Short mmCIF file of C-alpha atoms and ligand atoms in Angstrom, two decimals:
data_model
loop_
_atom_site.label_atom_id
_atom_site.label_comp_id
_atom_site.label_asym_id
_atom_site.label_seq_id
_atom_site.Cartn_x
_atom_site.Cartn_y
_atom_site.Cartn_z
CA MET A 1 6.88 -32.71 -0.28
CA GLU A 2 4.83 -31.01 2.45
CA GLN A 3 1.19 -32.07 2.52
CA ALA A 4 -0.26 -30.91 5.81
CA SER A 5 -3.88 -31.73 6.60
CA TRP A 6 -4.89 -28.07 6.07
CA VAL A 7 -3.76 -28.07 2.43
CA PRO A 8 -6.76 -28.05 0.07
CA SER A 9 -6.44 -30.65 -2.69
CA SER A 10 -6.69 -27.98 -5.39
CA VAL A 11 -3.38 -26.39 -4.35
CA ASP A 12 -0.45 -26.77 -6.74
CA LEU A 13 2.51 -27.25 -4.39
CA ASP A 14 4.99 -26.71 -7.22
CA ARG A 15 3.85 -23.19 -8.00
CA PRO A 16 4.33 -20.16 -5.75
CA SER A 17 1.27 -18.08 -4.86
CA ALA A 18 1.15 -14.34 -4.16
CA ALA A 19 -1.13 -14.96 -1.15
CA ARG A 20 1.27 -17.44 0.44
CA MET A 21 4.34 -15.31 -0.36
CA TYR A 22 2.59 -12.39 1.38
CA ASP A 23 1.89 -14.69 4.34
CA TYR A 24 5.63 -15.44 4.45
CA PHE A 25 6.50 -11.70 4.34
CA LEU A 26 4.17 -11.17 7.31
CA GLY A 27 5.84 -13.98 9.28
CA GLY A 28 2.95 -16.45 8.81
CA SER A 29 3.26 -20.21 8.55
CA HIS A 30 0.74 -20.98 5.81
CA ASN A 31 3.22 -21.17 2.97
CA PHE A 32 5.22 -23.89 1.25
CA ALA A 33 8.85 -24.32 0.24
CA VAL A 34 8.09 -23.06 -3.27
CA ASP A 35 6.53 -19.87 -1.81
CA ARG A 36 9.40 -19.28 0.61
CA GLU A 37 11.94 -19.72 -2.17
CA ALA A 38 10.13 -17.18 -4.38
CA ALA A 39 9.62 -14.78 -1.44
CA LYS A 40 13.28 -14.99 -0.47
CA SER A 41 14.27 -14.19 -4.06
CA VAL A 42 12.03 -11.09 -3.87
CA GLU A 43 13.62 -10.13 -0.54
CA GLN A 44 17.08 -10.41 -2.04
CA ILE A 45 16.04 -7.77 -4.56
CA PHE A 46 13.85 -5.72 -2.18
CA PRO A 47 14.96 -6.34 1.41
CA GLY A 48 12.10 -4.13 2.65
CA MET A 49 9.27 -6.45 1.60
CA SER A 50 8.28 -7.54 5.13
CA GLY A 51 8.15 -3.92 6.29
CA ALA A 52 6.11 -3.02 3.21
CA ALA A 53 3.64 -5.84 3.88
CA ARG A 54 3.26 -4.70 7.50
CA ALA A 55 2.78 -1.07 6.41
CA ASN A 56 0.03 -2.24 4.06
CA ARG A 57 -1.68 -4.17 6.88
CA SER A 58 -1.44 -1.02 8.95
CA PHE A 59 -3.35 0.89 6.23
CA LEU A 60 -5.98 -1.87 6.22
CA ARG A 61 -6.45 -1.43 9.98
CA ARG A 62 -6.65 2.38 9.69
CA ALA A 63 -9.12 2.18 6.82
CA VAL A 64 -11.41 -0.29 8.64
CA ARG A 65 -11.38 1.91 11.77
CA TYR A 66 -12.18 4.95 9.63
CA LEU A 67 -15.10 3.14 8.01
CA LEU A 68 -16.40 2.01 11.41
CA ALA A 69 -16.28 5.64 12.53
CA GLN A 70 -18.47 6.49 9.51
CA GLY A 71 -21.03 4.00 10.80
CA ILE A 72 -20.14 1.16 8.40
CA ASP A 73 -20.91 -2.18 10.03
CA GLN A 74 -20.60 -4.58 7.09
CA PHE A 75 -17.53 -5.29 4.98
CA LEU A 76 -16.75 -7.12 1.76
CA ASP A 77 -13.00 -7.76 1.61
CA LEU A 78 -11.88 -8.69 -1.92
CA GLY A 79 -8.43 -10.29 -2.16
CA SER A 80 -8.47 -10.75 1.61
CA GLY A 81 -5.46 -13.08 1.79
CA ILE A 82 -4.48 -15.67 4.36
CA PRO A 83 -5.74 -14.68 7.83
CA THR A 84 -3.08 -12.97 9.91
CA VAL A 85 -2.83 -10.62 12.87
CA GLY A 86 -5.49 -7.89 12.74
CA ASN A 87 -8.04 -9.40 10.39
CA VAL A 88 -10.92 -7.21 9.32
CA HIS A 89 -13.53 -9.04 11.42
CA GLU A 90 -11.32 -8.76 14.52
CA ILE A 91 -10.83 -5.01 14.08
CA ALA A 92 -14.48 -4.45 13.18
CA GLN A 93 -16.03 -6.66 15.86
CA GLN A 94 -13.81 -5.14 18.57
CA THR A 95 -15.55 -1.82 17.91
CA ASN A 96 -18.92 -3.21 16.88
CA PRO A 97 -19.62 -6.83 17.93
CA GLY A 98 -22.47 -6.90 15.41
CA ALA A 99 -20.23 -6.06 12.43
CA ARG A 100 -20.42 -8.48 9.51
CA VAL A 101 -17.56 -9.41 7.21
CA VAL A 102 -17.27 -11.53 4.07
CA TYR A 103 -13.78 -12.36 2.87
CA ALA A 104 -13.18 -13.32 -0.78
CA ASP A 105 -9.99 -14.59 -2.35
CA VAL A 106 -9.03 -16.69 -5.36
CA GLU A 107 -6.41 -18.60 -3.45
CA PRO A 108 -7.64 -21.91 -1.93
CA VAL A 109 -5.27 -21.80 1.07
CA ALA A 110 -6.46 -18.30 1.96
CA VAL A 111 -10.10 -19.39 1.74
CA ALA A 112 -9.54 -22.65 3.68
CA HIS A 113 -7.87 -20.81 6.55
CA SER A 114 -10.37 -18.02 6.63
CA THR A 115 -13.22 -20.55 6.70
CA ALA A 116 -11.60 -22.51 9.54
CA LEU A 117 -10.88 -19.36 11.54
CA LEU A 118 -14.47 -18.19 11.17
CA ALA A 119 -16.16 -21.49 11.99
CA ASP A 120 -17.50 -20.12 15.29
CA ASN A 121 -18.22 -16.63 14.03
CA PRO A 122 -21.76 -16.42 12.66
CA LEU A 123 -21.23 -12.85 11.47
CA ALA A 124 -18.23 -13.52 9.22
CA GLY A 125 -17.56 -15.86 6.32
CA ALA A 126 -15.16 -16.56 3.48
CA ILE A 127 -15.73 -17.47 -0.15
CA GLN A 128 -13.48 -18.46 -3.00
CA ALA A 129 -14.11 -15.87 -5.71
CA ASP A 130 -12.36 -13.79 -8.33
CA LEU A 131 -12.93 -10.07 -8.00
CA ARG A 132 -12.67 -9.78 -11.79
CA ASP A 133 -16.04 -11.52 -11.95
CA PRO A 134 -18.28 -9.16 -9.92
CA ASP A 135 -21.49 -10.96 -10.79
CA SER A 136 -20.24 -14.20 -9.28
CA VAL A 137 -19.06 -12.36 -6.15
CA LEU A 138 -22.27 -10.35 -5.82
CA GLY A 139 -24.47 -13.32 -6.61
CA ASN A 140 -22.72 -15.58 -4.09
CA GLU A 141 -25.14 -16.99 -1.52
CA GLU A 142 -22.93 -16.20 1.48
CA VAL A 143 -22.44 -12.61 0.28
CA ARG A 144 -26.19 -12.18 -0.24
CA SER A 145 -27.13 -13.70 3.10
CA MET A 146 -24.43 -12.01 5.18
CA LEU A 147 -24.52 -8.49 3.72
CA ASP A 148 -27.46 -6.14 3.24
CA PHE A 149 -26.94 -4.26 -0.02
CA ASP A 150 -29.69 -1.80 0.89
CA ARG A 151 -27.39 -0.37 3.57
CA PRO A 152 -23.82 1.03 3.32
CA ILE A 153 -21.02 -1.49 2.91
CA GLY A 154 -17.26 -1.10 3.24
CA LEU A 155 -15.71 -2.60 0.12
CA LEU A 156 -12.02 -3.35 0.60
CA MET A 157 -9.55 -3.95 -2.22
CA VAL A 158 -6.32 -3.72 -0.31
CA ALA A 159 -3.08 -4.68 -2.08
CA VAL A 160 -4.98 -6.66 -4.69
CA LEU A 161 -5.62 -4.46 -7.75
CA HIS A 162 -1.91 -4.52 -8.58
CA PHE A 163 -2.53 -8.17 -9.46
CA VAL A 164 -5.20 -7.23 -12.00
CA PRO A 165 -3.88 -6.13 -15.41
CA ASP A 166 -5.78 -3.61 -17.52
CA ALA A 167 -6.65 -6.40 -19.95
CA ASP A 168 -8.77 -7.94 -17.18
CA GLU A 169 -10.81 -4.72 -17.00
CA PRO A 170 -10.48 -3.71 -13.33
CA HIS A 171 -12.33 -0.42 -14.00
CA GLU A 172 -15.36 -2.26 -15.31
CA ALA A 173 -15.34 -4.58 -12.31
CA ILE A 174 -15.10 -1.70 -9.84
CA ALA A 175 -17.89 0.15 -11.66
CA ARG A 176 -20.12 -2.89 -11.24
CA TYR A 177 -19.43 -3.07 -7.49
CA ARG A 178 -19.97 0.68 -7.17
CA GLU A 179 -23.29 0.39 -8.98
CA VAL A 180 -24.76 -2.10 -6.50
CA LEU A 181 -23.48 -0.41 -3.34
CA ALA A 182 -25.96 1.68 -1.34
CA PRO A 183 -25.26 5.41 -0.93
CA GLY A 184 -22.94 5.98 2.04
CA SER A 185 -20.90 2.90 1.13
CA HIS A 186 -17.12 3.33 1.08
CA VAL A 187 -14.40 1.74 -1.05
CA ALA A 188 -10.85 1.41 0.36
CA ILE A 189 -7.95 0.70 -1.98
CA SER A 190 -4.19 0.35 -1.61
CA HIS A 191 -2.02 -0.30 -4.63
CA ALA A 192 1.74 -0.61 -5.25
CA SER A 193 3.26 2.02 -7.53
CA TRP A 194 6.33 2.85 -9.54
CA ASP A 195 6.08 6.56 -8.66
CA GLY A 196 9.18 7.91 -6.98
CA VAL A 197 11.07 4.71 -7.70
CA SER A 198 14.56 5.19 -9.17
CA GLN A 199 15.54 3.72 -12.52
CA GLU A 200 17.79 1.28 -10.69
CA GLU A 201 14.93 0.14 -8.46
CA ARG A 202 12.68 -0.20 -11.50
CA GLU A 203 15.16 -2.55 -13.06
CA SER A 204 15.15 -4.53 -9.82
CA GLY A 205 11.37 -4.36 -9.97
CA GLU A 206 11.43 -6.07 -13.34
CA ARG A 207 13.24 -8.97 -11.67
CA VAL A 208 10.54 -9.04 -8.99
CA ASN A 209 7.88 -9.08 -11.72
CA ALA A 210 9.59 -12.09 -13.24
CA ILE A 211 9.18 -13.93 -9.91
CA TYR A 212 5.48 -13.01 -9.65
CA ARG A 213 4.92 -14.14 -13.24
CA LYS A 214 5.47 -17.68 -11.92
CA THR A 215 2.35 -17.24 -9.76
CA ASP A 216 -1.25 -16.77 -10.93
CA SER A 217 -0.90 -13.11 -9.96
CA PRO A 218 1.57 -11.16 -12.12
CA LEU A 219 2.28 -7.70 -10.67
CA VAL A 220 1.02 -4.55 -12.39
CA LEU A 221 2.39 -1.46 -10.71
CA ARG A 222 0.55 1.75 -11.63
CA SER A 223 1.15 5.49 -11.30
CA GLY A 224 -0.65 7.72 -8.78
CA PRO A 225 -3.11 9.11 -11.38
CA GLU A 226 -3.84 5.59 -12.65
CA ILE A 227 -4.56 4.45 -9.10
CA ALA A 228 -6.69 7.56 -8.40
CA ALA A 229 -8.76 6.64 -11.48
CA PHE A 230 -10.02 3.56 -9.60
CA PHE A 231 -12.03 6.02 -7.45
CA THR A 232 -13.98 7.38 -10.42
CA GLY A 233 -17.60 8.02 -9.44
CA LEU A 234 -16.77 8.19 -5.72
CA GLU A 235 -16.14 11.16 -3.42
CA VAL A 236 -12.57 10.67 -2.28
CA VAL A 237 -12.30 11.42 1.45
CA GLU A 238 -9.48 13.47 2.99
CA PRO A 239 -6.53 13.43 2.49
CA GLY A 240 -7.18 11.98 -0.98
CA VAL A 241 -5.40 9.23 -2.84
CA VAL A 242 -1.97 9.67 -1.26
CA PRO A 243 1.22 7.74 -0.52
CA LEU A 244 0.03 4.91 1.73
CA SER A 245 1.95 6.02 4.83
CA GLU A 246 0.30 9.49 4.60
CA TRP A 247 -3.26 8.17 4.78
CA HIS A 248 -4.43 8.94 8.36
CA PRO A 249 -1.03 7.88 9.79
CA ASP A 250 -0.99 6.66 13.37
CA SER A 251 2.29 4.78 13.62
CA ASP A 252 5.82 4.78 12.24
CA ASP A 253 5.45 2.31 9.41
CA ALA A 254 8.13 1.61 6.82
CA TYR A 255 7.99 3.69 3.64
CA ILE A 256 6.20 1.78 0.92
CA SER A 257 5.98 2.67 -2.72
CA ALA A 258 2.20 2.54 -2.86
CA TYR A 259 -0.88 4.74 -2.85
CA ALA A 260 -3.98 4.42 -0.73
CA GLY A 261 -7.34 6.09 -0.47
CA VAL A 262 -10.97 5.77 0.51
CA GLY A 263 -13.91 6.85 -1.63
CA ARG A 264 -17.54 7.36 -0.58
CA LYS A 265 -20.54 6.65 -2.75
CA ALA A 266 -22.80 9.70 -2.60
C1 LIG B 301 -0.96 -9.05 -1.13
S1 LIG B 301 -2.35 -10.02 -0.69
C2 LIG B 301 -3.32 -8.82 0.20
C3 LIG B 301 -4.14 -9.43 1.30
C4 LIG B 301 -4.94 -8.39 2.13
N1 LIG B 301 -5.91 -7.70 1.30
C5 LIG B 301 -4.02 -7.40 2.77
O1 LIG B 301 -3.93 -6.27 2.26
O2 LIG B 301 -3.36 -7.73 3.75
C6 LIG B 301 -3.23 -10.13 -2.23
C7 LIG B 301 -4.33 -11.15 -2.21
O3 LIG B 301 -5.14 -10.95 -3.38
C8 LIG B 301 -5.52 -12.23 -3.87
N2 LIG B 301 -5.93 -12.05 -5.28
C9 LIG B 301 -5.14 -11.81 -6.35
N3 LIG B 301 -5.89 -11.67 -7.45
C10 LIG B 301 -7.20 -11.82 -7.08
C11 LIG B 301 -8.45 -11.79 -7.75
N4 LIG B 301 -8.51 -11.60 -9.08
N5 LIG B 301 -9.59 -11.98 -7.05
C12 LIG B 301 -9.54 -12.22 -5.70
N6 LIG B 301 -8.38 -12.25 -5.00
C13 LIG B 301 -7.23 -12.06 -5.67
C14 LIG B 301 -4.31 -13.09 -3.66
O4 LIG B 301 -4.64 -14.45 -3.65
C15 LIG B 301 -3.84 -12.59 -2.29
O5 LIG B 301 -4.42 -13.32 -1.25
#
């Protein structure tokens, strides 16, 4: 059994985690045998998973740059994952060295690594929090001290809402975040979808779901209109809630069955 010094004691090494499987898809090293086994089973069904994960990271980068261009200099990244190439604070602070970032994730390995990475960065921090509980996120001391809610914030929920089933009331959570954000704040979302997926691929997708059900994060793929509904109450910026690769494209990323968009609070 692996038990490296960086493994928080709360980690269950017998259970795969979506965060660590995603780290594996991106070529990271912060995953365990149980994660690699689950991730490889997903890859056997969907060989394009690594390309899809990279395409999603590419959207994250494009969205953060877009928000910086709108003058956003503080970010709250919900479901931020295990740090990897092109983290939000790196992208943001390259353009604006004074940019502030708080990362939040439920997964202890993701939080431990983010915290370690940010030890020397006074303008960025990481907390362990569940986005389904907005009051605990918004009331968190680090969030309150790092971010100024009287000024616009970039709220990121990238590749995370497809881990939140309707029963957990994602719309209510998003409404709560929207409510406390200052006008001019922006919300960026990417979300995996079944749209355009063949019946055969859907059946394969069911097998992928079965793998994710072993984690704490069962997958909930939604349709384009369902994903667009997450932007209720926001002005969706051009080009709208669109297939992820069509949102301000700047590179030749792999096709990914997902939608992405950015909404602005008026
Ligand atoms: C696919 S990764 C995406 C990471 C990063 N946002 C990106 O796009 O590269 C999804 C992350 O969401 C986290 N997550 C899942 N459900 C969550 C929840 N309810 N609250 C906070 N984080 C969550 C997982 O632990 C994982 O790190």
